[in-house]
Coordinates of C-alpha atoms in Angstrom, one line a residue:
X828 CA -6.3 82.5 -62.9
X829 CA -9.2 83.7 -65.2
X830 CA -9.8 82.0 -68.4
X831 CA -7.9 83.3 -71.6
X832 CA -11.0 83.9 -74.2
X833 CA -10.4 85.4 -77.7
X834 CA -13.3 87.5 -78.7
X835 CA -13.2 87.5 -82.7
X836 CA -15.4 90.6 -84.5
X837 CA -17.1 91.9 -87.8
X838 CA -17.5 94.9 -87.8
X839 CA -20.0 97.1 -86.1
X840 CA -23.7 97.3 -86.6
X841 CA -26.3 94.4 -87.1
X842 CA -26.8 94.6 -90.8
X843 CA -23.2 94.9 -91.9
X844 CA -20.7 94.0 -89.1
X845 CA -21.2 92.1 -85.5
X846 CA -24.6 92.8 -83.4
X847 CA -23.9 95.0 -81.0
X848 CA -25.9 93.8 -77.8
X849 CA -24.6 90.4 -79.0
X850 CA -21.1 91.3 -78.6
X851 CA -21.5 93.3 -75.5
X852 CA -23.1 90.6 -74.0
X853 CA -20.6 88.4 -74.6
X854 CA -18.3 90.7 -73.1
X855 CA -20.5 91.6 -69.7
X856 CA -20.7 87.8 -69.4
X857 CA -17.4 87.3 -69.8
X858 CA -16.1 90.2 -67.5
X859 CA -18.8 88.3 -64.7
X860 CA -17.0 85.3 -65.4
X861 CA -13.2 86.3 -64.4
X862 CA -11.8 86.0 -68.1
X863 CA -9.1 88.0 -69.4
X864 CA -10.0 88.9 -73.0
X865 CA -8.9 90.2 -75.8
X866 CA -11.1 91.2 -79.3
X867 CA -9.5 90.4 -82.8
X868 CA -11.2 91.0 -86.0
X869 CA -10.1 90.5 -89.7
X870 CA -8.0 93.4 -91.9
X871 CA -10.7 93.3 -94.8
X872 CA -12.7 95.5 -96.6
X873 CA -16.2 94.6 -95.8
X874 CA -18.9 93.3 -98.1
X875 CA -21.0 96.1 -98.0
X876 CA -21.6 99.1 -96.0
X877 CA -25.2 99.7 -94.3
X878 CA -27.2 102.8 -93.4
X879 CA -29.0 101.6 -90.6
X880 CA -31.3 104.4 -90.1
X881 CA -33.0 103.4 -93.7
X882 CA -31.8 100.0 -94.1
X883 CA -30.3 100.2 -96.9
X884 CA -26.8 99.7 -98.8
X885 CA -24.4 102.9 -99.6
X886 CA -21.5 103.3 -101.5
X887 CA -18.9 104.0 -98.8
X888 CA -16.2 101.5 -98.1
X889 CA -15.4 100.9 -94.8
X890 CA -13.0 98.4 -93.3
X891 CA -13.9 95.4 -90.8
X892 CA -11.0 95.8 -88.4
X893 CA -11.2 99.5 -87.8
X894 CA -15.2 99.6 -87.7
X895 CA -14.6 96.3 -84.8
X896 CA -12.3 99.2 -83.2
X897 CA -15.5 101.1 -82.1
X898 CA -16.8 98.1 -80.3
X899 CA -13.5 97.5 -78.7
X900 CA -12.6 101.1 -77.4
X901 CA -9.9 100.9 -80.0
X902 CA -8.2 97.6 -77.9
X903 CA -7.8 95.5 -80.9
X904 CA -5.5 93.2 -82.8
X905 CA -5.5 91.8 -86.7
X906 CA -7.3 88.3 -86.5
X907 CA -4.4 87.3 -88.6
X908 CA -2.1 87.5 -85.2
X909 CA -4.2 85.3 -83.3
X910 CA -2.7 82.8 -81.7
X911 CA -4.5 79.9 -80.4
X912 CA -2.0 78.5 -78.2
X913 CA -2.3 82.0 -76.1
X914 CA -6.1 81.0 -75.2
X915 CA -8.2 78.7 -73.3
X916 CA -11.3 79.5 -76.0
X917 CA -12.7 81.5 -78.6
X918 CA -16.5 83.0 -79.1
X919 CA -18.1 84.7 -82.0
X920 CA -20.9 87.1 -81.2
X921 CA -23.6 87.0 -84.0
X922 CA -24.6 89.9 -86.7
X923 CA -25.2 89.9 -90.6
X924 CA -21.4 90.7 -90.3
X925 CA -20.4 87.3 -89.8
X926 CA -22.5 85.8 -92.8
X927 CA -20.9 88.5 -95.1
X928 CA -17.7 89.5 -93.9
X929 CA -16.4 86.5 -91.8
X930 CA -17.8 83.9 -94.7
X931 CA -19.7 84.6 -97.7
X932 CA -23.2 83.2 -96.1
X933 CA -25.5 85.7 -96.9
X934 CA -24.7 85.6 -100.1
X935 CA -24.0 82.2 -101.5
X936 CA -25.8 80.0 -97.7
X937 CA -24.4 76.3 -97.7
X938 CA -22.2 76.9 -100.5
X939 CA -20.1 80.1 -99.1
X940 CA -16.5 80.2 -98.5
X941 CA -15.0 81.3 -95.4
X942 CA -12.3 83.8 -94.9
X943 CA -8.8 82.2 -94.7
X944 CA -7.8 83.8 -91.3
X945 CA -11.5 82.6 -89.6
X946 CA -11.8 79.5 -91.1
X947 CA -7.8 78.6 -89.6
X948 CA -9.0 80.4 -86.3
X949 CA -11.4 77.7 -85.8
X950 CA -9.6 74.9 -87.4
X951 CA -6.9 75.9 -84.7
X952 CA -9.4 75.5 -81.7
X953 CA -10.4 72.6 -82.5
X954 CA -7.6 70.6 -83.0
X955 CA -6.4 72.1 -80.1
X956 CA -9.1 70.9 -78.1
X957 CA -10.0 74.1 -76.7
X958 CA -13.8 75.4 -76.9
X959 CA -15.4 77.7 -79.6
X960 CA -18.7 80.0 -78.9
X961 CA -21.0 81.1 -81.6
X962 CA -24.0 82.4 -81.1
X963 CA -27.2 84.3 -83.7
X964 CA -25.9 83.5 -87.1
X965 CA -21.7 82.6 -86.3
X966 CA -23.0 79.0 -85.7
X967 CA -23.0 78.5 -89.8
X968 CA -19.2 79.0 -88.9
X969 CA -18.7 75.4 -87.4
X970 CA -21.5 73.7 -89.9
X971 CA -19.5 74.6 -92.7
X972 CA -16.0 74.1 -90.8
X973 CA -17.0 70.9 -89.1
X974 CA -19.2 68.7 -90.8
X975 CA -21.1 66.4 -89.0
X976 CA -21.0 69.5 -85.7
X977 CA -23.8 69.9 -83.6
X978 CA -25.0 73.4 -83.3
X979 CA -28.4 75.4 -82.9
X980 CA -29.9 78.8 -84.4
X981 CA -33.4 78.1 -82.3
X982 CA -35.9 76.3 -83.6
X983 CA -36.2 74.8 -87.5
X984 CA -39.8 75.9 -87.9
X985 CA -40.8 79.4 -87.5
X986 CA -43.1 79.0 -83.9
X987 CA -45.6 81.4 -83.7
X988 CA -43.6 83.8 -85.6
X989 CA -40.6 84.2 -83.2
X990 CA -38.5 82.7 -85.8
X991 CA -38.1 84.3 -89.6
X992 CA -35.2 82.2 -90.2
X993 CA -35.9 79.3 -88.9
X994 CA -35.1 78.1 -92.9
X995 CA -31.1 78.5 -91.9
X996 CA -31.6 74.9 -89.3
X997 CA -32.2 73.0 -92.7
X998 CA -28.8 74.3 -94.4
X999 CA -27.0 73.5 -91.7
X1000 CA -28.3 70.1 -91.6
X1001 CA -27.6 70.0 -95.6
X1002 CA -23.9 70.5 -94.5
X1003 CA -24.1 67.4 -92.7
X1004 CA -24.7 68.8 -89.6
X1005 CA -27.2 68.2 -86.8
X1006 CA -29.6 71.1 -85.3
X1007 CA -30.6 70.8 -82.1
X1008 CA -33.9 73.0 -81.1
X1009 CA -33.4 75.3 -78.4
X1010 CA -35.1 78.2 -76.5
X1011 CA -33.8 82.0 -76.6
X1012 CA -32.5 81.5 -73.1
X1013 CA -30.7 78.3 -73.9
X1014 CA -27.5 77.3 -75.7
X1015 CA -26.1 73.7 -76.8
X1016 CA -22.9 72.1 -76.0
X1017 CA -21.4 69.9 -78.6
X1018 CA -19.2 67.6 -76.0
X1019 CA -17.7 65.9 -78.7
X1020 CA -16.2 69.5 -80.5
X1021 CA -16.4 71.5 -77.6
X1022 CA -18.6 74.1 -79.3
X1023 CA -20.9 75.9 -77.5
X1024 CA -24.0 78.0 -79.7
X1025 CA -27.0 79.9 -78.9
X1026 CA -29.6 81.8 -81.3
X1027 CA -29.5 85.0 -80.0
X1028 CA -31.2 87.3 -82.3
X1029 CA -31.9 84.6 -84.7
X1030 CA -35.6 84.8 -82.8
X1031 CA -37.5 88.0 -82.0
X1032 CA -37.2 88.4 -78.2
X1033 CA -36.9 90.7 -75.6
X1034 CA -33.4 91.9 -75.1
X1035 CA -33.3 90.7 -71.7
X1036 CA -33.5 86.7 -72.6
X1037 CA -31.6 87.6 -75.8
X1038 CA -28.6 88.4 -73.2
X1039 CA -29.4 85.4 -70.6
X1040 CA -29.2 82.5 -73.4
X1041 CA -25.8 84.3 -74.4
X1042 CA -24.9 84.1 -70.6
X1043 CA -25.4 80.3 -70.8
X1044 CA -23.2 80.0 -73.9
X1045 CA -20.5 82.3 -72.5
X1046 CA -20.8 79.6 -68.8
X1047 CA -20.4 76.6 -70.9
X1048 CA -17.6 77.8 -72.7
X1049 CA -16.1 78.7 -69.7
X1050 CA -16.8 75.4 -68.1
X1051 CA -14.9 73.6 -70.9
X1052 CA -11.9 75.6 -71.4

């Protein structure tokens, strides 16, 4: 029997819903690895809605669930009817999504809130002992759920320039969290919360290892559940 693996979305597009390549990753590794999946996002209006072609905000409204559709070929549910007891884990692809849709990061860092149906999500993993994957920025996720979590989002300096926001490792520590350095092509496992992260496009590398270190998160996930 494959491993049951909850695959929670939002949106679609880097700068205002999940990273794409992140998310397909997740799901190529996934796929590799025998699990049965199925994707989940929240019903909510997102935060803002992003031209990507210029980079800049619009004034359409768009909501997360039915942009997550396009990513999912329309095979979706409500995050809201997630139920942990149906699945051996849970993984969070990355995107500016998550920091402003799934929890308020982008906007307020440290401080943000996150959204009532994520923040149980996790909570329900976790007591359940079951494994949670984050990977780019979703790792803020567990700092701000879990205090005292290990996690990484790379490295907590910006080496030679591979790493603009290398500034988000001290946050997390200011959470009360520990950040453990890690390579592109590498993810960390958190024994003692069974949570498994990995920067992703948190550092400016070729696609290629961008999909490998999500391949090791996606393993040790699967290893644990």
């Amino acid at each position: 029997m494959g491993k049951r693996v909850a695959l929670v979305l939002a949106g679609c597009g880097v700068f205002d819903g999940s990273e794409i390549h992140e998310a397909s990753a997740a799901l190529v590794h996934l796929s590799r690895g025998g699990a049965e999946v199925k994707i989940f996002a929240p019903n909510i209006e997102q935060r803002d809605v992003v031209n990507h072609l210029k980079g800049s905000p619009t004034e359409e409204k768009r909501n997360v669930l039915v942009e997550s559709a396009r990513l999912a070929r329309g095979n979706i549910q409500d995050l809201s009817e997630l139920k942990a007891g149906e699945f051996d884990a849970v993984i969070f692809p990355g995107g500016f999504g998550v920091a402003k849709n799934l929890c308020s990061w982008a906007v307020d860092g440290k401080n943000c809130t996150v959204n009532e149906h994520v923040n149980a999500t996790l909570q329900a993993f976790h007591s359940a002992k079951k494994p949670i994957g984050l990977c780019c920025i979703s790792p803020v996720l567990a700092a701000k759920v879990f205090p005292g979590c290990e996690v990484t989002v790379g490295q907590d300096k910006n080496v030679d320039g591979r790493f603009p926001d290398a500034e988000t490792a001290s946050a997390i520590a200011e959470l009360g969290c520990k950040h453990i350095c890690k390579n592109v092509n590498e993810s960390h496992v958190d024994k003692a919360n069974k949570i498994v992260t990995t920067c992703a496009f948190m550092c400016k590398a070729p696609l290629h290892e961008i999909f490998d270190g999500i391949g090791t998160m996606v393993q040790e996930v699967l290893k644990l559940a």
